[in-house]
Every structure is written in structure tokens, then in C-alpha cells.
């Protein structure tokens, strides 16, 4: 399901790819905290995790922290298409390793690709 939101730049460095949606609207759209979403602006794409707030963003807005705004070269009031995505398969590989399993070369490559593509949170990487 593709949705569209109006960009609201939040002049804060978050340290990871996160966006903020209005909590009430997100609940109505079944977009939960820490869900992953894919955003795009003029052919540039980024994956971010969702946070909720009713103070910082209004309905129809998406709050973009510095990291995401710069990656997308987004400006205030840009229309940002949003699509909820699935969690990366590399999370299952990380869990497999934590459970004592041995990773294949392909699984290791997928983890590296997801880290480089900023599709994993800092907490997921540190696991």
C-alpha cells in the first residue's frame, strides 16, 4: 500500500534512519512503531523505521530527521511516497548466529548489504 505524506524537516541528527508519523494517523493506517517504510523522492530511495508523535507532526505529515532528509534531498512540503516494507531477511541470519548457528557466505553478504544499505537499526547491528 503506497501512501503520500507532506515532508516536515526535523533539524535533528537521529543517528539512524527514522521518520516520524502522527501517532493517531499511523494507528489508523496500521503502521506500528519500528515498522520499516520505504520512501522516495525524485528517484532517490531510503528505508527508515517509524516513530510516532502527536506533538511534532500533524496528520498528513512525515517528520524527516537530518539523515533521511539529506539522503532523499528532501525539502519542507515535498510530497513523500511511503510504502510499508517487510523486515530484512538478514535479521533471521543474525538471530541464527546468536543462537550458535553457522552462517553461509550468502547470509553474511546479505547482512553486509543490509548494513551498507542502512536497512538495519543500530540495535540490530550490535546484536
CSV table of C-alpha atoms in Angstrom, one decimal:
chain,number,residue,atom,x,y,z
A,1,UNK,CA,0.0,0.0,0.0
A,2,UNK,CA,1.5,3.3,-1.1
A,3,UNK,CA,0.7,6.4,0.9
A,4,UNK,CA,1.8,10.0,0.5
A,5,UNK,CA,2.8,12.5,3.2
A,6,UNK,CA,4.0,16.1,3.2
A,7,UNK,CA,7.6,16.4,4.4
A,8,UNK,CA,8.4,18.3,7.6
A,9,UNK,CA,12.1,18.5,8.1
A,10,UNK,CA,13.2,18.0,11.7
A,11,UNK,CA,16.6,19.6,12.2
A,12,UNK,CA,17.9,16.8,14.4
A,13,UNK,CA,20.5,14.2,13.7
A,14,UNK,CA,19.0,11.0,14.9
A,15,UNK,CA,22.0,8.7,14.3
A,16,UNK,CA,19.9,6.3,12.3
A,17,UNK,CA,17.2,6.2,9.6
A,18,UNK,CA,14.0,7.1,11.4
A,19,UNK,CA,10.9,9.1,10.4
A,20,UNK,CA,8.0,10.3,12.5
A,21,UNK,CA,4.4,9.9,11.7
A,22,UNK,CA,1.4,11.3,13.5
A,23,UNK,CA,0.6,8.6,16.1
A,24,UNK,CA,-3.2,8.7,15.7
A,25,UNK,CA,-2.9,8.5,11.9
A,26,UNK,CA,-0.3,5.8,12.0
A,27,UNK,CA,-2.5,3.7,14.3
A,28,UNK,CA,-5.5,4.1,11.8
A,29,UNK,CA,-3.2,3.0,9.0
A,30,UNK,CA,-1.8,0.1,11.0
A,31,UNK,CA,1.7,1.4,10.9
A,32,UNK,CA,3.3,0.4,14.1
A,33,UNK,CA,6.4,1.7,16.0
A,34,UNK,CA,9.6,0.5,14.4
A,35,UNK,CA,7.8,-0.7,11.2
A,36,UNK,CA,10.1,-0.2,8.2
A,37,UNK,CA,9.0,2.1,5.4
A,38,UNK,CA,10.5,2.8,2.0
A,39,UNK,CA,10.5,6.5,1.0
A,40,UNK,CA,11.3,8.0,-2.4
A,41,UNK,CA,11.9,11.5,-3.8
A,42,UNK,CA,12.9,12.0,-7.5
A,43,UNK,CA,14.3,8.5,-7.9
A,44,UNK,CA,16.3,8.5,-4.5
A,45,UNK,CA,15.1,5.9,-2.1
A,46,UNK,CA,15.7,5.3,1.6
A,47,UNK,CA,14.4,2.8,4.2
A,48,UNK,CA,13.6,4.1,7.6
A,49,UNK,CA,12.0,2.9,10.8
A,50,UNK,CA,8.8,4.6,12.1
A,51,UNK,CA,8.4,6.5,15.3
A,52,UNK,CA,5.1,8.1,16.4
A,53,UNK,CA,4.3,11.6,17.8
A,54,UNK,CA,1.3,13.8,18.0
A,55,UNK,CA,3.3,16.8,19.0
A,56,UNK,CA,5.9,17.1,16.2
A,57,UNK,CA,3.8,16.1,13.1
A,58,UNK,CA,0.2,16.7,12.1
A,59,UNK,CA,-1.9,14.3,10.1
A,60,UNK,CA,-0.7,14.0,6.6
A,61,UNK,CA,2.9,15.0,7.5
A,62,UNK,CA,6.0,12.9,7.8
A,63,UNK,CA,8.8,14.1,10.0
A,64,UNK,CA,12.2,13.6,8.4
A,65,UNK,CA,15.3,13.7,10.6
A,66,UNK,CA,18.5,15.1,9.0
A,67,UNK,CA,19.9,11.7,7.9
A,68,UNK,CA,16.8,10.8,5.8
A,69,UNK,CA,16.2,14.4,4.6
A,70,UNK,CA,19.8,14.5,3.3
A,71,UNK,CA,19.6,11.0,1.7
A,72,UNK,CA,16.5,11.9,-0.2
A,73,UNK,CA,17.5,15.6,-0.7
A,74,UNK,CA,14.0,16.4,0.6
A,75,UNK,CA,12.7,19.8,1.3
A,76,UNK,CA,9.9,21.0,3.5
A,77,UNK,CA,6.5,20.3,2.0
A,78,UNK,CA,7.8,17.8,-0.6
A,79,UNK,CA,5.3,15.0,-1.2
A,80,UNK,CA,6.9,11.8,0.0
A,81,UNK,CA,5.5,8.5,-1.2
A,82,UNK,CA,5.7,5.9,1.6
A,83,UNK,CA,5.4,2.1,1.4
A,84,UNK,CA,5.5,-0.2,4.4
A,85,UNK,CA,8.1,-2.9,3.8
A,86,UNK,CA,9.0,-6.2,5.4
A,87,UNK,CA,11.8,-6.7,7.8
A,88,UNK,CA,15.1,-7.6,6.1
A,89,UNK,CA,15.9,-11.4,6.0
A,90,UNK,CA,19.3,-10.6,7.4
A,91,UNK,CA,17.6,-10.3,10.9
A,92,UNK,CA,16.9,-14.0,10.7
A,93,UNK,CA,20.6,-14.6,9.9
A,94,UNK,CA,21.7,-12.5,12.8
A,95,UNK,CA,19.4,-14.5,15.1
A,96,UNK,CA,20.7,-17.7,13.7
A,97,UNK,CA,24.3,-16.7,14.5
A,98,UNK,CA,23.2,-15.6,18.0
A,99,UNK,CA,21.7,-19.0,18.5
A,100,UNK,CA,25.0,-20.6,17.7
A,101,UNK,CA,24.4,-21.4,14.1
A,102,UNK,CA,27.0,-21.1,11.3
A,103,UNK,CA,26.3,-18.6,8.5
A,104,UNK,CA,26.8,-19.2,4.8
A,105,UNK,CA,28.7,-16.8,2.6
A,106,UNK,CA,25.4,-15.7,1.1
A,107,UNK,CA,23.9,-14.9,4.5
A,108,UNK,CA,27.0,-12.9,5.5
A,109,UNK,CA,26.8,-11.0,2.3
A,110,UNK,CA,23.1,-10.2,2.9
A,111,UNK,CA,23.9,-8.9,6.4
A,112,UNK,CA,26.7,-6.7,4.9
A,113,UNK,CA,24.4,-5.4,2.2
A,114,UNK,CA,21.7,-4.5,4.7
A,115,UNK,CA,24.2,-2.7,6.9
A,116,UNK,CA,25.6,-0.8,3.9
A,117,UNK,CA,22.0,0.0,2.7
A,118,UNK,CA,21.1,1.3,6.2
A,119,UNK,CA,18.3,-1.2,6.5
A,120,UNK,CA,19.2,-2.3,10.0
A,121,UNK,CA,19.0,-0.3,13.2
A,122,UNK,CA,22.0,0.3,15.4
A,123,UNK,CA,20.5,-2.1,18.0
A,124,UNK,CA,20.1,-4.8,15.3
A,125,UNK,CA,23.6,-4.4,14.1
A,126,UNK,CA,25.1,-4.5,17.6
A,127,UNK,CA,23.3,-7.8,18.3
